[in-house]
Coordinates of C-alpha atoms in Angstrom, one line a residue:
M20 CA 173.6 -26.9 90.1
P21 CA 175.2 -30.1 91.6
T22 CA 175.2 -33.2 89.4
V23 CA 171.7 -34.6 89.2
N24 CA 170.5 -37.9 87.7
L25 CA 168.0 -36.9 85.0
L26 CA 165.5 -39.4 83.7
N27 CA 165.8 -40.7 80.1
D28 CA 163.2 -40.8 77.3
E29 CA 161.8 -44.2 78.2
Q30 CA 161.5 -43.3 81.9
V31 CA 159.5 -40.2 81.0
Q32 CA 157.3 -42.0 78.6
R33 CA 156.7 -44.7 81.2
F34 CA 155.7 -42.0 83.6
I35 CA 153.3 -40.5 81.1
V36 CA 151.7 -43.9 80.6
D37 CA 151.7 -45.2 84.2
G38 CA 151.8 -42.0 86.2
F39 CA 154.7 -43.0 88.5
V40 CA 158.4 -43.4 88.7
R41 CA 160.5 -45.0 91.4
V42 CA 163.9 -43.6 92.3
R43 CA 166.6 -44.6 94.8
P44 CA 168.0 -41.6 96.8
E45 CA 171.8 -41.6 97.0
V46 CA 172.3 -41.0 100.7
D47 CA 174.0 -42.9 103.5
P48 CA 171.7 -45.6 104.8
E49 CA 172.0 -44.1 108.2
V50 CA 170.0 -41.1 106.9
H51 CA 166.9 -43.3 106.4
E52 CA 167.5 -45.0 109.7
T53 CA 167.7 -41.6 111.4
V54 CA 164.4 -40.5 109.7
N55 CA 162.7 -43.7 110.7
R56 CA 163.8 -43.4 114.3
Q57 CA 162.9 -39.8 114.7
I58 CA 159.5 -40.2 113.0
R59 CA 158.6 -43.0 115.4
I60 CA 159.6 -40.8 118.4
A61 CA 157.6 -37.9 117.1
E62 CA 154.5 -39.9 116.2
E63 CA 154.5 -42.3 119.2
H64 CA 155.8 -40.0 122.0
E65 CA 155.2 -36.4 120.9
Y66 CA 152.3 -35.4 118.6
H67 CA 151.3 -35.4 114.9
F68 CA 153.4 -32.8 113.2
G69 CA 151.6 -32.7 109.9
N70 CA 153.1 -30.0 107.6
N71 CA 155.9 -29.4 110.2
I72 CA 157.3 -33.0 110.1
V73 CA 160.3 -32.0 107.9
S74 CA 161.2 -29.2 110.4
R75 CA 161.0 -31.9 113.1
V76 CA 163.1 -34.3 111.1
P77 CA 165.2 -32.0 108.9
V78 CA 167.6 -34.8 107.8
M79 CA 164.9 -35.6 105.3
W80 CA 166.2 -32.7 103.2
E81 CA 169.2 -34.9 102.3
V82 CA 166.7 -37.3 100.7
L83 CA 164.9 -34.5 98.8
R84 CA 168.2 -33.1 97.6
S85 CA 169.7 -36.4 96.5
P86 CA 170.8 -36.5 92.8
S87 CA 168.1 -39.0 91.7
V88 CA 165.2 -37.2 93.5
V89 CA 166.2 -33.8 92.2
G90 CA 166.9 -35.3 88.8
A91 CA 163.4 -37.0 88.6
L92 CA 161.7 -33.8 89.8
T93 CA 163.6 -31.6 87.3
S94 CA 162.8 -34.1 84.5
L95 CA 159.1 -34.0 85.2
L96 CA 158.4 -30.5 86.6
G97 CA 161.3 -28.5 85.2
P98 CA 164.3 -27.0 87.1
H99 CA 162.2 -24.4 89.0
Y100 CA 159.9 -26.9 90.7
Y101 CA 158.8 -26.1 94.3
V102 CA 158.6 -28.3 97.3
H103 CA 155.1 -27.5 98.4
P104 CA 154.6 -26.7 102.1
H105 CA 152.0 -29.5 102.4
R106 CA 153.4 -32.7 103.9
A107 CA 151.9 -35.6 105.8
I108 CA 152.9 -38.8 107.6
H109 CA 150.8 -41.7 106.5
T110 CA 150.7 -44.3 109.3
S111 CA 149.4 -47.8 109.0
R112 CA 149.0 -49.5 112.4
P113 CA 148.8 -53.3 112.7
V114 CA 145.4 -54.8 112.2
D115 CA 143.9 -57.0 114.9
D116 CA 143.1 -60.0 112.6
K117 CA 146.3 -60.7 110.6
T118 CA 144.9 -63.9 109.0
V119 CA 142.5 -62.1 106.6
E120 CA 143.8 -61.5 103.1
Y121 CA 142.3 -59.4 100.3
N122 CA 142.8 -59.1 96.6
E123 CA 145.1 -56.3 95.7
D124 CA 142.3 -54.3 94.0
F125 CA 140.0 -54.6 97.0
N126 CA 138.3 -51.3 97.9
G127 CA 138.5 -50.2 101.5
P128 CA 140.0 -53.1 103.5
P129 CA 140.0 -52.5 107.3
M130 CA 143.0 -50.7 108.6
G131 CA 144.6 -50.9 112.1
K132 CA 143.2 -48.7 114.8
G133 CA 144.9 -45.3 114.7
S134 CA 146.0 -45.5 111.1
R135 CA 146.3 -42.3 109.1
A136 CA 146.1 -43.9 105.6
G137 CA 142.8 -44.3 103.8
S138 CA 142.3 -47.7 102.2
G139 CA 139.6 -46.7 99.8
W140 CA 140.6 -45.9 96.2
H141 CA 140.8 -42.2 95.9
Q142 CA 142.4 -39.2 94.1
D143 CA 144.0 -36.8 96.5
A144 CA 142.4 -33.4 97.4
Q145 CA 144.5 -30.3 97.1
S146 CA 145.4 -28.5 100.3
P147 CA 144.1 -26.5 102.0
L148 CA 141.2 -26.1 99.5
S149 CA 140.7 -27.3 96.0
R150 CA 142.4 -26.6 92.7
A151 CA 141.9 -28.0 89.2
R152 CA 142.9 -31.5 88.2
H153 CA 145.5 -31.2 85.4
H154 CA 146.3 -33.9 82.9
L155 CA 149.7 -32.2 82.4
P156 CA 152.4 -32.7 85.1
K157 CA 151.7 -29.6 87.2
Y158 CA 151.7 -31.3 90.6
L159 CA 153.4 -34.5 91.8
I160 CA 153.1 -36.6 95.0
G161 CA 156.2 -38.0 96.6
F162 CA 155.9 -41.2 98.8
Y163 CA 159.0 -41.7 100.9
F164 CA 159.4 -45.0 102.8
P165 CA 162.1 -44.5 105.6
H166 CA 162.1 -48.2 106.4
A167 CA 161.7 -51.5 104.4
T168 CA 158.0 -52.1 103.7
P169 CA 157.1 -55.6 102.5
P170 CA 153.6 -56.2 101.2
E171 CA 152.4 -57.6 104.5
M172 CA 153.4 -54.3 106.2
G173 CA 150.9 -52.3 104.1
P174 CA 152.6 -50.2 101.4
T175 CA 150.5 -47.7 99.5
R176 CA 149.1 -49.2 96.3
F177 CA 148.1 -47.2 93.2
Q178 CA 146.5 -47.7 89.8
A179 CA 148.8 -47.1 86.8
G180 CA 147.6 -44.5 84.3
S181 CA 144.7 -43.4 86.5
Y182 CA 145.8 -39.7 86.8
L183 CA 144.0 -39.1 83.6
Y184 CA 140.7 -40.4 85.0
S185 CA 137.9 -38.0 85.8
H186 CA 137.1 -40.1 88.9
P187 CA 138.1 -43.5 90.3
V188 CA 136.5 -46.4 88.3
E189 CA 136.7 -50.2 88.5
P190 CA 140.3 -50.8 89.5
S191 CA 142.8 -51.7 86.8
G192 CA 146.6 -51.6 86.5
V193 CA 146.9 -52.1 90.3
V194 CA 150.4 -51.8 91.6
L195 CA 151.2 -53.1 95.1
P196 CA 155.0 -52.7 95.3
K197 CA 156.5 -56.0 96.5
D198 CA 160.1 -54.9 97.2
I199 CA 160.1 -51.6 99.0
E200 CA 163.6 -51.3 100.4
Q201 CA 164.5 -48.8 103.1
G202 CA 164.6 -45.3 101.5
A203 CA 162.5 -46.1 98.5
F204 CA 161.0 -42.9 96.9
F205 CA 158.0 -42.9 94.5
L206 CA 156.9 -39.9 92.4
L207 CA 153.3 -40.0 91.2
H208 CA 151.3 -37.6 89.2
F209 CA 149.2 -35.8 91.8
D210 CA 145.8 -37.2 90.5
T211 CA 146.8 -40.9 90.5
V212 CA 144.2 -43.1 92.1
H213 CA 145.8 -44.8 95.2
A214 CA 144.9 -46.4 98.5
G215 CA 146.4 -47.7 101.7
W216 CA 146.8 -51.4 102.5
P217 CA 146.4 -53.4 105.7
N218 CA 149.4 -53.9 107.9
R219 CA 149.5 -57.5 109.0
T220 CA 152.8 -57.3 110.9
D221 CA 153.3 -56.3 114.5
T222 CA 155.1 -53.0 113.7
S223 CA 153.6 -49.7 112.6
R224 CA 154.4 -48.6 109.1
Y225 CA 155.3 -45.0 108.3
M226 CA 155.5 -43.2 105.0
V227 CA 156.0 -39.5 104.4
K228 CA 154.0 -37.8 101.7
F229 CA 155.3 -34.7 99.9
V230 CA 153.8 -32.5 97.2
F231 CA 155.8 -30.8 94.5
S232 CA 154.6 -28.2 92.0
R233 CA 155.7 -26.8 88.7
T234 CA 156.3 -23.1 88.6
T235 CA 157.0 -22.6 84.8
D236 CA 156.4 -24.3 81.5
S237 CA 159.4 -25.7 79.7
P238 CA 160.3 -24.7 76.2
R239 CA 162.4 -27.8 75.8
P240 CA 162.8 -31.2 77.4
T241 CA 164.2 -31.1 80.9
W242 CA 165.4 -34.7 81.0
Q243 CA 168.0 -36.6 79.0
S244 CA 166.1 -36.5 75.7
E245 CA 167.1 -38.0 72.4
L246 CA 163.7 -38.9 70.9
I247 CA 161.4 -36.4 69.3
N248 CA 158.3 -38.5 68.4
W249 CA 156.2 -40.3 70.9
Q250 CA 156.5 -44.0 71.2
N251 CA 154.8 -46.4 73.6
P252 CA 157.3 -47.5 76.3
I253 CA 158.2 -51.1 77.0
D254 CA 156.8 -52.9 80.0
A255 CA 154.1 -50.3 80.9
V256 CA 151.6 -51.4 83.6
S257 CA 148.5 -49.3 82.5
E258 CA 145.7 -51.5 81.2
T259 CA 144.2 -48.6 79.1
S260 CA 145.6 -47.0 76.0
P261 CA 144.5 -43.4 75.5
E262 CA 147.4 -42.7 73.1
P263 CA 146.3 -39.2 72.0
A264 CA 146.4 -38.1 75.6
W265 CA 149.9 -39.6 76.1
E266 CA 151.2 -38.1 73.0
F267 CA 149.8 -34.6 73.9
V268 CA 151.5 -34.7 77.3
W269 CA 154.8 -35.8 75.7
N270 CA 154.7 -33.0 73.1
W271 CA 153.8 -30.4 75.8
M272 CA 156.6 -31.5 78.0
R273 CA 159.0 -31.2 75.0
G274 CA 157.8 -27.7 74.2
N275 CA 156.6 -28.9 70.8
D276 CA 153.4 -28.2 68.9
F277 CA 150.0 -29.4 70.1
A278 CA 149.3 -31.9 67.3
T279 CA 148.6 -35.6 68.0
N280 CA 149.8 -37.5 65.0
G281 CA 148.8 -40.8 63.5
F282 CA 145.6 -41.3 65.5
D283 CA 142.5 -42.7 63.8
R284 CA 139.9 -40.1 64.7
S285 CA 137.2 -42.1 63.1
S286 CA 137.4 -44.5 66.1
V287 CA 136.0 -41.9 68.5
S288 CA 133.1 -39.6 68.7
F289 CA 132.2 -36.3 70.3
K290 CA 129.6 -38.4 72.2
D291 CA 132.4 -40.0 74.1
L292 CA 133.3 -36.7 75.9
N293 CA 132.5 -36.6 79.6
G294 CA 131.6 -40.3 79.5
N295 CA 132.4 -43.0 82.1
N296 CA 134.6 -45.0 79.7
Q297 CA 137.9 -43.3 80.6
E298 CA 139.9 -44.5 77.6
R299 CA 137.3 -43.4 75.1
R300 CA 136.7 -40.0 76.6
L301 CA 140.4 -39.3 76.7
C302 CA 140.9 -40.5 73.1
A303 CA 138.0 -38.2 72.1
T304 CA 139.2 -35.2 74.1
Y305 CA 142.7 -35.3 72.6
G306 CA 142.1 -37.1 69.3
L307 CA 139.5 -34.5 68.3
A308 CA 141.4 -31.5 69.6
T309 CA 142.1 -29.9 66.3
P310 CA 141.7 -26.3 65.2
E311 CA 138.7 -27.1 63.0
N312 CA 136.9 -28.5 66.0
I313 CA 137.4 -25.4 68.2
P314 CA 133.8 -24.1 67.4
F315 CA 132.3 -27.4 68.6
F316 CA 134.2 -27.2 71.9
V317 CA 133.4 -23.5 72.4
D318 CA 129.7 -24.3 71.8
R319 CA 130.0 -27.1 74.3
L320 CA 131.2 -24.6 77.0
K321 CA 128.6 -22.1 76.0
S322 CA 125.9 -24.8 76.6
L323 CA 127.0 -24.9 80.3
S324 CA 125.8 -21.3 80.9
N325 CA 122.8 -22.4 82.9
S326 CA 124.7 -25.1 84.8
D327 CA 124.7 -24.9 88.6
A328 CA 128.0 -26.9 88.6
Y329 CA 129.8 -24.0 90.2
Q330 CA 127.8 -24.8 93.4
R331 CA 128.9 -27.5 95.7
K332 CA 126.9 -30.5 96.7
L333 CA 127.3 -30.9 100.5
W334 CA 126.8 -33.8 102.9
V335 CA 123.7 -33.6 105.0
G336 CA 124.0 -34.4 108.7
K337 CA 121.7 -36.5 110.7
D338 CA 119.9 -33.3 111.7
G339 CA 119.1 -32.6 108.1
R340 CA 121.5 -29.7 107.9
A341 CA 124.3 -29.4 105.3
I342 CA 127.9 -29.6 106.7
P343 CA 131.0 -28.1 104.9
R344 CA 132.1 -31.4 103.4
D345 CA 131.6 -32.3 99.7
D346 CA 129.4 -35.2 98.6
T347 CA 131.1 -36.4 95.5
R348 CA 129.6 -39.9 95.4
D349 CA 127.8 -39.2 92.1
N350 CA 131.1 -38.3 90.3
V351 CA 129.4 -35.4 88.6
R352 CA 131.8 -32.7 87.5
R353 CA 131.2 -29.7 89.6
W354 CA 133.0 -27.3 92.0
N355 CA 134.0 -29.0 95.2
E356 CA 136.7 -28.4 97.9
R357 CA 138.8 -31.5 97.0
A358 CA 139.8 -31.0 93.4
I359 CA 137.9 -29.8 90.4
V360 CA 137.5 -31.8 87.2
M361 CA 136.7 -29.6 84.3
D362 CA 134.4 -30.3 81.3
D363 CA 136.3 -32.3 78.7
A364 CA 135.7 -29.4 76.2
A365 CA 138.1 -27.3 78.4
Y366 CA 140.8 -29.9 78.3
A367 CA 140.3 -30.2 74.5
L368 CA 140.4 -26.5 73.8
S369 CA 143.7 -26.3 75.7
A370 CA 145.0 -29.1 73.4
C371 CA 143.9 -27.3 70.3
G372 CA 146.7 -24.8 70.6
P373 CA 147.1 -21.0 70.2
E374 CA 144.1 -20.8 67.8
A375 CA 141.8 -21.5 70.7
V376 CA 143.0 -18.4 72.6
G377 CA 140.8 -15.8 70.9
P378 CA 137.5 -17.9 71.2
L379 CA 138.3 -18.6 74.9
I380 CA 138.9 -14.8 75.5
E381 CA 135.4 -14.2 74.1
L382 CA 134.0 -16.7 76.6
L383 CA 135.3 -14.5 79.4
D384 CA 132.3 -12.2 78.8
S385 CA 130.0 -14.9 80.0
D386 CA 127.8 -14.4 83.1
S387 CA 128.0 -18.1 84.0
P388 CA 130.5 -18.9 86.8
W389 CA 131.0 -22.5 85.4
V390 CA 131.7 -21.3 81.9
L391 CA 134.2 -18.8 83.3
I392 CA 135.9 -21.4 85.5
N393 CA 136.3 -23.8 82.6
S394 CA 137.4 -21.1 80.2
V395 CA 140.1 -19.6 82.4
F396 CA 141.4 -23.1 83.1
A397 CA 141.8 -23.8 79.4
L398 CA 143.6 -20.5 79.0
G399 CA 145.9 -21.4 81.8
E400 CA 146.7 -24.8 80.3
L401 CA 147.8 -23.0 77.1
G402 CA 150.4 -21.2 79.1
N403 CA 152.6 -18.6 77.5
H404 CA 150.6 -19.0 74.3
A405 CA 147.7 -17.2 76.0
Q406 CA 149.6 -14.0 77.0
E407 CA 147.1 -11.9 75.1
A408 CA 144.4 -13.1 77.5
I409 CA 146.0 -11.4 80.5
P410 CA 144.0 -8.1 80.3
A411 CA 140.7 -10.0 80.1
L412 CA 141.7 -12.3 83.0
A413 CA 142.5 -9.2 85.0
R414 CA 138.9 -8.1 84.6
V415 CA 137.7 -11.5 85.7
L416 CA 139.5 -11.0 89.0
N417 CA 136.7 -8.6 89.9
N418 CA 134.2 -11.4 89.8
P419 CA 132.2 -11.6 93.1
M420 CA 132.6 -15.4 93.3
Q421 CA 135.7 -16.6 95.1
Q422 CA 135.7 -19.8 93.0
V423 CA 136.1 -17.9 89.8
V424 CA 138.8 -15.7 91.2
R425 CA 140.8 -18.7 92.5
Q426 CA 140.8 -20.4 89.2
T427 CA 141.7 -17.2 87.4
L428 CA 144.7 -16.6 89.6
D429 CA 146.0 -20.1 88.8
A430 CA 145.5 -19.5 85.1
I431 CA 147.4 -16.2 85.3
G432 CA 150.2 -18.0 87.1
S433 CA 150.4 -20.6 84.4
I434 CA 150.7 -18.0 81.7
G435 CA 153.3 -16.2 83.7
S436 CA 154.6 -13.4 81.4
N437 CA 153.8 -9.7 81.3
I438 CA 151.3 -9.8 84.1
D439 CA 152.0 -6.3 85.5
C440 CA 148.5 -5.1 84.7
V441 CA 147.3 -7.8 87.1
L442 CA 149.5 -6.9 90.0
P443 CA 147.2 -4.1 91.5
A444 CA 144.3 -6.6 91.6
I445 CA 146.6 -9.3 93.2
D446 CA 147.7 -6.7 95.8
E447 CA 144.1 -6.0 96.7
L448 CA 143.3 -9.7 96.9
L449 CA 146.2 -10.2 99.3
T450 CA 145.1 -7.4 101.6
T451 CA 141.3 -7.3 101.5
S452 CA 138.4 -9.7 101.4
R453 CA 135.0 -9.5 99.8
P454 CA 131.5 -10.3 101.2
G455 CA 131.0 -14.0 101.7
W456 CA 134.6 -15.0 101.3
E457 CA 135.3 -15.5 105.0
E458 CA 132.8 -18.4 105.6
P459 CA 134.5 -21.7 106.4
E460 CA 134.5 -24.0 103.3
V461 CA 135.6 -27.2 105.1
M462 CA 135.5 -28.7 108.6
R463 CA 139.1 -27.4 109.3
G464 CA 137.9 -23.8 108.9
W465 CA 139.7 -22.7 105.7
T466 CA 137.9 -20.0 103.9
G467 CA 137.8 -19.0 100.2
S468 CA 139.8 -15.9 101.1
D469 CA 142.5 -18.0 102.6
Q470 CA 142.8 -20.0 99.4
I471 CA 142.7 -16.9 97.2
R472 CA 145.7 -15.5 99.0
M473 CA 147.6 -18.8 98.6
N474 CA 146.8 -18.8 94.9
A475 CA 147.9 -15.2 94.6
V476 CA 151.3 -15.8 96.1
S477 CA 151.6 -18.9 94.0
T478 CA 150.9 -16.8 90.9
L479 CA 153.7 -14.4 92.0
L480 CA 156.1 -17.3 92.6
N481 CA 155.5 -18.4 89.0
A482 CA 155.8 -14.9 87.7
I483 CA 159.4 -14.4 88.8
N484 CA 160.5 -17.0 86.3
Y485 CA 159.1 -15.0 83.3
P486 CA 160.1 -11.7 81.6
G487 CA 158.0 -8.5 81.7
N488 CA 157.1 -8.6 85.4
N489 CA 157.8 -5.9 88.0
L490 CA 160.0 -7.8 90.4
D491 CA 160.3 -4.9 92.9
E492 CA 156.5 -4.9 93.3
I493 CA 156.4 -8.7 93.6
E494 CA 159.1 -8.6 96.3
R495 CA 157.0 -6.0 98.2
M496 CA 154.0 -8.3 98.1
F497 CA 156.0 -11.4 99.1
A498 CA 157.3 -9.5 102.2
M499 CA 153.8 -8.2 103.1
S500 CA 152.5 -11.8 103.0
L501 CA 155.0 -13.5 105.3
N502 CA 152.9 -13.3 108.4
D503 CA 149.6 -14.3 106.7
R504 CA 147.2 -16.3 108.9
N505 CA 147.4 -19.0 106.3
G506 CA 150.8 -20.7 106.9
Y507 CA 150.9 -21.9 103.2
V508 CA 150.9 -18.2 102.1
G509 CA 153.9 -17.3 104.3
A510 CA 155.8 -20.4 103.1
I511 CA 155.3 -19.7 99.4
A512 CA 156.1 -15.9 99.9
C513 CA 159.3 -16.8 101.7
E514 CA 160.4 -19.1 98.9
G515 CA 159.7 -16.3 96.5
L516 CA 161.9 -13.9 98.4
V517 CA 164.7 -16.5 98.4
R518 CA 164.4 -17.1 94.6
L519 CA 164.4 -13.4 93.9
G520 CA 167.8 -13.3 95.4
T521 CA 168.2 -9.6 95.9
K522 CA 170.0 -8.2 98.9
S523 CA 166.8 -7.0 100.4
S524 CA 164.7 -10.1 99.6
T525 CA 167.4 -12.4 101.0
S526 CA 167.7 -10.4 104.2
T527 CA 163.9 -10.4 104.7
A528 CA 163.7 -14.1 104.1
I529 CA 166.6 -14.9 106.5
T530 CA 165.0 -12.8 109.2
F531 CA 161.7 -14.6 108.8
L532 CA 163.3 -18.0 108.9
S533 CA 165.7 -17.2 111.7
D534 CA 162.8 -16.0 113.9
R535 CA 161.2 -19.4 113.4
R536 CA 164.2 -21.6 113.8
F537 CA 163.3 -25.0 115.2
D538 CA 165.7 -27.0 117.4
E539 CA 165.0 -30.6 116.5
R540 CA 167.4 -31.7 119.3
V541 CA 164.9 -30.5 122.0
S542 CA 162.6 -33.2 123.1
L543 CA 160.4 -34.1 126.0
R544 CA 163.4 -35.9 127.6
K545 CA 165.8 -33.1 126.7
P546 CA 163.9 -29.8 127.2
F547 CA 167.0 -27.6 126.5

């Protein structure tokens, strides 16, 4: 691997507290200028490229492969991280009235006409359909600014530490970057609360959003690590202090045990779980996550057996009919097609360590979809410690509800090892659909079956990092998935073939990519 600039202990600890890190890509300034110029041509004279923007402006790969960006991603997601196929250009057009100013925490200031940047505080949705919200660093967002962006030009703002929140609350720890130089690159935990900001200049502002995902747990630190024990970083921005949560994430990233040491557990109560006070619920979730409390958390999940939270709450149109768009205004934890927040008992059980695996496996006999969804999530968060759950999870893949199957696939992918007994079920999920799974779940037309196939190839992508898996069978399923109608599926499958690195997988991937070669030098003014 080329030389990369890994983060140090304090930078990682600051990321755990604040949820973001800023890096400076080591590339020629002309690279950023080229990106800026080509994005403006594409957006203003061609069309909105969406996920294809990096194929339209491939010089951006120089930024993504720069030592500091690769080093930060390796430090936070491990060396086998994946550049997710979802990308987007966030555009902030100039506002008409440039004299109006707002406080930096203001929710939803007006944006310029034609902007593609929401100014209301929000946590991002997964794409194309929902996946779970993880407190652990499983997904990151990258914000790349190809041109200098002063505050009056409308940089993206965010709330430090908010990735641990169950939903956006009264703003705190607001960061509106004041000195965004050309080429600045921010990495944020995927669930960080953020928002656009009005552009009070005469020039459109562009920012490219990337998503990065972890494909394997790390048994040891993947940054420049010297410290063993957690310590609060200097100059953190977050205005809350859920130390047990921070310490748990630190220990997990180091590959250490699950204990959170030195926390005064008498200061929190089980009654704080699932509450609106984010600091107290997080302190309770992780401060009370001890082996002796496993029965309480298991009983809590059992108590959800009659919950209808596995069913979505949809918007109702003017004609009184429901439309495929989630109404999440009440912040109730339930299934939706943005991202799913689990019951705090599920997060707590995953933090209790390997002793929670047996009780969680017993919960897989439940008839309740919501109990199953929460239980398989917790097993997935336990990662390789939950290998013994694989046969039980294989049986859950037969569940008739696509929501349960989606979450189970992600859990199997997080566990990773010895999943051969699951491969026949994954093969079937990649090639067949079940009744009711082909109904559009969102306005863009994505179905539950589309997302299942994406989760399935993501599971296989993770599996190639672990021992005890049939790589020949996995290669066959990758090749079979290349031309899937869901473009994300083909992208992930192709990445899997490249990573397998066999003669046959490499040849298949090269043919697939060569057939889709995009000539970025062709434009409306130069058609050939």
